[in-house]
Amino acid sequence: MTKPRIIAIVNQKGGVGKTTTTINLAAALTLRGKKVLLIDLDPQGNAATGLGIPRTARDVTVYDVLVESRPISDAIMDTVVPGLKLVPSHIDLASAELEIGDRAGRTTILRHALSRVDFDYVLIDCPPSLNLLTVNALSAARSVLVPLQCEFFALEGLSQLLQTVEMAKANINSDLVIDGVMLTMYDQRNRLSAQVAADVRKHLGRAVFKTVIPRNVRIAEAPSFGKPVIMYDPDCAGSKAYIDLADEMLGRHSKSRK
Ligand code: ATP
Ligand code: MG
């Protein structure tokens, strides 16, 4: 059995490209021959939609795993990408925090649920909040990937996010690392994008991935066709960027493992 590398895709800011990155990075890693499981930890349930799974087909969800103690194997589904598996979410997950909030071990439910899965990578799409669901992701994960949008307020909120990661590290998961920060929705024609990118690199140095995801309309269109962009339009700039991101990540991990 392979012990998976579990990555939480986190940013408490909404609409910065978490779900888009989780879907497309998962698809690109699958294309590279990795066994990948995507966990949708956001009650909005967008990851499943973007992978071609209608709401009516989501029978057992991450809610059942976290709140009802269902084995995670019951919730793992096929997706439109051959080989890529998904644990879908459900709107009920919005109340999970209340339901599990006073249980002992409430921060490690997901970690325990994932302790026996057989994958190379598990990517967790987090909600836009630093709530108990995100804390469960931080406790299960080996590393954190932070998508940052190339806009003026990009760095705002980052210190709070880094503090939360430090808190998780101190209290529940001493092995947790920041895998990296990745810039997305980069607009070449916009000087602000270049300025923000330079600023972020100055502050965070090598933690920032070299690969930058451009603002690309094909990336935004793909979910309405229930496909990741690398299936919807394999040759567009967005597809190439997500494949580059997967390759850069695999390169980093092959250096840091063992
Ligand atoms: P939330 O915080 O609500 O979960 P999110 O951080 O998961 O949001 P996404 O849903 O991935 O963000 O993206 C927000 C919007 O931006 C979506 O409409 C998506 O299609 C679009 N988008 C994401 N990345 C790009 C890109 N590189 N180019 C163009 N549009 C993009
Ligand atoms: Mg999302």
Short mmCIF file of C-alpha atoms and ligand atoms in Angstrom, two decimals:
data_model
loop_
_atom_site.label_atom_id
_atom_site.label_comp_id
_atom_site.label_asym_id
_atom_site.label_seq_id
_atom_site.Cartn_x
_atom_site.Cartn_y
_atom_site.Cartn_z
CA MET A 1 0.00 0.00 0.00
CA THR A 2 1.30 3.47 -0.89
CA LYS A 3 1.19 6.10 1.82
CA PRO A 4 -0.26 9.07 -0.01
CA ARG A 5 1.15 12.56 -0.05
CA ILE A 6 -1.82 14.55 1.23
CA ILE A 7 -2.01 18.18 0.11
CA ALA A 8 -4.55 20.72 1.39
CA ILE A 9 -5.38 23.49 -1.08
CA VAL A 10 -6.11 26.38 1.25
CA ASN A 11 -6.92 30.06 1.16
CA GLN A 12 -9.65 31.60 3.29
CA LYS A 13 -10.24 34.19 0.59
CA GLY A 14 -13.08 33.23 -1.72
CA GLY A 15 -12.76 32.86 -5.47
CA VAL A 16 -8.96 32.72 -5.66
CA GLY A 17 -8.81 29.52 -7.70
CA LYS A 18 -8.69 26.77 -5.03
CA THR A 19 -11.22 24.48 -6.67
CA THR A 20 -9.93 25.17 -10.18
CA THR A 21 -6.40 24.35 -9.03
CA THR A 22 -7.44 21.23 -7.15
CA ILE A 23 -9.35 19.83 -10.14
CA ASN A 24 -6.72 20.65 -12.73
CA LEU A 25 -3.69 19.72 -10.68
CA ALA A 26 -5.38 16.41 -9.80
CA ALA A 27 -6.09 15.79 -13.49
CA ALA A 28 -2.52 16.71 -14.50
CA LEU A 29 -1.00 14.43 -11.82
CA THR A 30 -3.28 11.63 -13.03
CA LEU A 31 -2.08 12.25 -16.60
CA ARG A 32 1.47 11.81 -15.29
CA GLY A 33 0.56 8.33 -14.07
CA LYS A 34 -0.09 9.09 -10.41
CA LYS A 35 -2.98 7.56 -8.47
CA VAL A 36 -4.92 10.57 -7.24
CA LEU A 37 -7.87 11.06 -4.88
CA LEU A 38 -9.58 14.44 -4.67
CA ILE A 39 -11.54 15.25 -1.51
CA ASP A 40 -14.13 18.00 -1.84
CA LEU A 41 -14.26 19.58 1.60
CA ASP A 42 -16.36 22.56 0.54
CA PRO A 43 -20.16 22.42 1.08
CA GLN A 44 -20.53 24.26 -2.26
CA GLY A 45 -19.60 20.98 -3.96
CA ASN A 46 -18.01 22.58 -7.02
CA ALA A 47 -15.20 20.07 -7.46
CA ALA A 48 -17.59 17.24 -8.33
CA THR A 49 -19.44 19.46 -10.81
CA GLY A 50 -16.15 20.33 -12.50
CA LEU A 51 -15.36 16.62 -12.80
CA GLY A 52 -18.65 15.72 -14.47
CA ILE A 53 -20.55 14.31 -11.48
CA PRO A 54 -24.16 15.54 -11.20
CA ARG A 55 -25.52 16.30 -7.73
CA THR A 56 -28.00 13.42 -8.01
CA ALA A 57 -25.11 10.95 -8.34
CA ARG A 58 -23.42 11.98 -5.08
CA ASP A 59 -24.86 9.30 -2.80
CA VAL A 60 -22.28 8.97 -0.06
CA THR A 61 -20.34 12.14 0.65
CA VAL A 62 -17.62 13.51 2.87
CA TYR A 63 -20.41 14.56 5.26
CA ASP A 64 -21.21 10.89 5.90
CA VAL A 65 -17.52 10.22 6.50
CA LEU A 66 -16.97 13.11 8.93
CA VAL A 67 -20.30 13.17 10.76
CA GLU A 68 -21.71 9.64 10.40
CA SER A 69 -18.38 7.75 10.55
CA ARG A 70 -18.97 6.00 7.20
CA PRO A 71 -15.79 4.40 5.81
CA ILE A 72 -14.24 6.67 3.20
CA SER A 73 -14.11 3.77 0.73
CA ASP A 74 -17.94 4.00 0.54
CA ALA A 75 -17.67 7.60 -0.70
CA ILE A 76 -14.94 7.22 -3.34
CA MET A 77 -16.30 7.69 -6.89
CA ASP A 78 -15.01 7.62 -10.45
CA THR A 79 -14.79 10.92 -12.33
CA VAL A 80 -14.72 11.99 -15.96
CA VAL A 81 -10.90 11.62 -15.81
CA PRO A 82 -9.98 7.94 -16.14
CA GLY A 83 -8.19 6.91 -12.95
CA LEU A 84 -8.93 10.06 -10.95
CA LYS A 85 -11.17 9.39 -7.94
CA LEU A 86 -13.27 11.78 -5.91
CA VAL A 87 -14.97 11.98 -2.54
CA PRO A 88 -17.84 14.40 -3.21
CA SER A 89 -19.25 17.00 -0.90
CA HIS A 90 -22.80 17.90 0.06
CA ILE A 91 -24.45 21.13 1.17
CA ASP A 92 -25.13 19.42 4.55
CA LEU A 93 -21.42 19.73 5.18
CA ALA A 94 -22.09 23.38 6.07
CA SER A 95 -23.56 22.18 9.38
CA ALA A 96 -20.84 19.61 10.07
CA GLU A 97 -18.93 22.08 12.17
CA LEU A 98 -21.87 22.32 14.59
CA GLU A 99 -22.41 18.58 14.61
CA ILE A 100 -18.81 17.55 15.31
CA GLY A 101 -17.72 20.74 17.08
CA ASP A 102 -17.92 19.34 20.61
CA ARG A 103 -16.64 15.84 19.89
CA ALA A 104 -13.30 14.75 21.26
CA GLY A 105 -10.89 14.28 18.38
CA ARG A 106 -12.91 16.64 16.17
CA THR A 107 -9.80 17.99 14.42
CA THR A 108 -8.46 14.60 13.36
CA ILE A 109 -11.53 12.88 11.89
CA LEU A 110 -10.37 13.31 8.30
CA ARG A 111 -6.82 12.25 9.15
CA HIS A 112 -8.12 8.96 10.60
CA ALA A 113 -10.47 8.46 7.66
CA LEU A 114 -7.54 8.81 5.25
CA SER A 115 -5.12 6.64 7.17
CA ARG A 116 -5.79 3.54 5.07
CA VAL A 117 -6.36 4.84 1.55
CA ASP A 118 -4.09 3.61 -1.22
CA PHE A 119 -3.13 6.56 -3.45
CA ASP A 120 0.00 8.48 -4.49
CA TYR A 121 -1.67 11.85 -3.93
CA VAL A 122 -4.71 13.06 -2.02
CA LEU A 123 -5.70 16.66 -2.82
CA ILE A 124 -8.16 18.37 -0.48
CA ASP A 125 -10.20 21.29 -1.83
CA CYS A 126 -10.88 23.47 1.23
CA PRO A 127 -13.73 25.93 1.80
CA PRO A 128 -13.00 29.69 1.83
CA SER A 129 -12.69 29.81 5.60
CA LEU A 130 -10.31 28.75 8.36
CA ASN A 131 -13.02 26.70 10.07
CA LEU A 132 -13.06 23.21 11.58
CA LEU A 133 -13.25 21.63 8.10
CA THR A 134 -10.06 23.40 7.05
CA VAL A 135 -8.44 22.47 10.37
CA ASN A 136 -9.33 18.82 9.62
CA ALA A 137 -7.57 19.21 6.25
CA LEU A 138 -4.51 20.77 7.91
CA SER A 139 -4.38 17.95 10.40
CA ALA A 140 -4.60 15.27 7.70
CA ALA A 141 -2.18 16.92 5.26
CA ARG A 142 1.53 16.61 4.81
CA SER A 143 1.64 19.95 3.04
CA VAL A 144 -0.33 23.02 2.12
CA LEU A 145 -0.69 24.59 -1.31
CA VAL A 146 -1.87 28.19 -1.32
CA PRO A 147 -3.29 29.66 -4.54
CA LEU A 148 -2.89 33.43 -4.66
CA GLN A 149 -4.71 35.60 -7.13
CA CYS A 150 -2.52 38.25 -8.79
CA GLU A 151 -4.47 41.23 -7.50
CA PHE A 152 -3.86 44.06 -5.10
CA PHE A 153 -5.16 42.38 -1.92
CA ALA A 154 -3.39 39.08 -2.59
CA LEU A 155 -1.07 39.32 0.40
CA GLU A 156 -3.78 40.50 2.72
CA GLY A 157 -5.02 37.58 4.76
CA LEU A 158 -1.91 35.57 3.99
CA SER A 159 -0.40 36.25 7.41
CA GLN A 160 -3.59 34.96 9.07
CA LEU A 161 -3.40 31.85 6.90
CA LEU A 162 0.25 31.29 7.76
CA GLN A 163 -0.60 31.71 11.47
CA THR A 164 -3.32 29.06 11.17
CA VAL A 165 -0.84 26.70 9.53
CA GLU A 166 1.64 27.36 12.37
CA MET A 167 -1.10 26.70 14.91
CA ALA A 168 -1.98 23.40 13.23
CA LYS A 169 1.71 22.54 13.21
CA ALA A 170 2.14 23.32 16.90
CA ASN A 171 -1.01 21.53 18.08
CA ILE A 172 -2.07 18.75 15.79
CA ASN A 173 0.40 18.05 12.98
CA SER A 174 4.07 18.77 13.62
CA ASP A 175 5.09 17.47 10.16
CA LEU A 176 2.98 19.97 8.24
CA VAL A 177 4.86 22.12 5.70
CA ILE A 178 3.90 24.81 3.23
CA ASP A 179 4.43 23.07 -0.08
CA GLY A 180 4.18 26.31 -1.85
CA VAL A 181 2.32 29.35 -2.90
CA MET A 182 1.16 29.48 -6.50
CA LEU A 183 0.16 32.54 -8.46
CA THR A 184 -2.97 32.28 -10.51
CA MET A 185 -5.24 34.38 -12.74
CA TYR A 186 -2.12 36.15 -13.95
CA ASP A 187 -2.93 38.72 -16.61
CA GLN A 188 0.05 39.49 -18.83
CA ARG A 189 -1.47 42.73 -20.09
CA ASN A 190 -2.00 44.05 -16.61
CA ARG A 191 0.96 45.76 -14.92
CA LEU A 192 -0.61 45.12 -11.52
CA SER A 193 -0.32 41.35 -12.07
CA ALA A 194 3.42 41.67 -12.67
CA GLN A 195 3.83 43.92 -9.64
CA VAL A 196 1.91 41.57 -7.35
CA ALA A 197 3.90 38.59 -8.64
CA ALA A 198 7.20 40.39 -7.99
CA ASP A 199 6.02 41.43 -4.53
CA VAL A 200 4.94 37.93 -3.55
CA ARG A 201 8.23 36.45 -4.77
CA LYS A 202 10.17 39.09 -2.80
CA HIS A 203 8.29 38.24 0.40
CA LEU A 204 8.03 34.48 0.09
CA GLY A 205 11.05 33.56 -2.05
CA ARG A 206 11.43 29.92 -2.93
CA ALA A 207 8.08 28.97 -1.44
CA VAL A 208 6.51 30.41 -4.60
CA PHE A 209 6.17 28.03 -7.54
CA LYS A 210 7.93 29.17 -10.72
CA THR A 211 4.89 28.12 -12.73
CA VAL A 212 2.26 30.84 -12.95
CA ILE A 213 -1.32 30.05 -14.04
CA PRO A 214 -2.54 32.66 -16.52
CA ARG A 215 -6.01 34.15 -16.56
CA ASN A 216 -7.47 31.99 -19.31
CA VAL A 217 -11.07 31.82 -20.43
CA ARG A 218 -10.81 28.09 -21.29
CA ILE A 219 -10.03 27.37 -17.62
CA ALA A 220 -13.21 29.21 -16.61
CA GLU A 221 -15.35 27.51 -19.27
CA ALA A 222 -14.23 23.93 -18.63
CA PRO A 223 -16.33 23.27 -15.45
CA SER A 224 -19.59 24.00 -17.29
CA PHE A 225 -18.67 21.07 -19.56
CA GLY A 226 -17.91 18.92 -16.50
CA LYS A 227 -14.27 18.53 -17.48
CA PRO A 228 -10.87 19.69 -16.30
CA VAL A 229 -9.29 22.10 -18.77
CA ILE A 230 -6.69 19.55 -19.90
CA MET A 231 -9.55 17.43 -21.29
CA TYR A 232 -11.68 20.32 -22.50
CA ASP A 233 -8.89 22.06 -24.45
CA PRO A 234 -5.55 20.27 -24.03
CA ASP A 235 -3.58 22.80 -26.07
CA CYS A 236 -4.68 26.04 -24.42
CA ALA A 237 -2.32 28.10 -22.26
CA GLY A 238 -4.24 27.13 -19.10
CA SER A 239 -3.79 23.39 -19.73
CA LYS A 240 -0.09 23.80 -20.37
CA ALA A 241 0.30 25.81 -17.17
CA TYR A 242 -1.43 23.19 -15.00
CA ILE A 243 0.70 20.42 -16.52
CA ASP A 244 3.80 22.52 -15.80
CA LEU A 245 2.59 23.02 -12.23
CA ALA A 246 2.18 19.25 -11.78
CA ASP A 247 5.66 18.65 -13.21
CA GLU A 248 7.20 21.30 -10.98
CA MET A 249 5.49 19.78 -7.95
CA LEU A 250 6.58 16.24 -8.86
CA GLY A 251 10.14 17.56 -9.28
CA ARG A 252 10.05 19.18 -5.83
CA HIS A 253 8.64 16.05 -4.22
CA SER A 254 11.13 13.68 -5.82
CA LYS A 255 13.90 15.86 -4.33
CA SER A 256 12.33 16.14 -0.87
CA ARG A 257 11.14 12.53 -0.44
CA LYS A 258 13.53 9.94 1.01
P1 ATP B 1 -14.33 29.48 -3.34
O1 ATP B 1 -13.54 30.26 -2.35
O2 ATP B 1 -15.72 30.02 -3.56
O3 ATP B 1 -14.29 28.01 -3.09
P2 ATP B 1 -12.20 29.09 -5.20
O4 ATP B 1 -11.05 29.71 -4.47
O5 ATP B 1 -12.34 27.63 -5.17
O6 ATP B 1 -13.57 29.76 -4.76
P3 ATP B 1 -12.57 28.88 -8.03
O7 ATP B 1 -13.98 28.47 -7.88
O8 ATP B 1 -11.57 27.87 -8.42
O9 ATP B 1 -12.10 29.63 -6.70
O10 ATP B 1 -12.43 30.09 -9.06
C1 ATP B 1 -13.23 31.26 -8.96
C2 ATP B 1 -13.68 31.67 -10.37
O11 ATP B 1 -12.55 32.04 -11.14
C3 ATP B 1 -14.36 30.54 -11.13
O12 ATP B 1 -15.39 31.10 -11.91
C4 ATP B 1 -13.25 30.00 -12.03
O13 ATP B 1 -13.76 29.43 -13.21
C5 ATP B 1 -12.44 31.25 -12.31
N1 ATP B 1 -11.02 30.96 -12.54
C6 ATP B 1 -10.19 30.27 -11.74
N2 ATP B 1 -8.94 30.23 -12.24
C7 ATP B 1 -8.98 30.91 -13.42
C8 ATP B 1 -8.02 31.23 -14.43
N3 ATP B 1 -6.75 30.86 -14.31
N4 ATP B 1 -8.45 31.95 -15.50
C9 ATP B 1 -9.72 32.36 -15.60
N5 ATP B 1 -10.67 32.10 -14.70
C10 ATP B 1 -10.32 31.38 -13.61
MG MG B 2 -13.78 26.45 -4.22
#
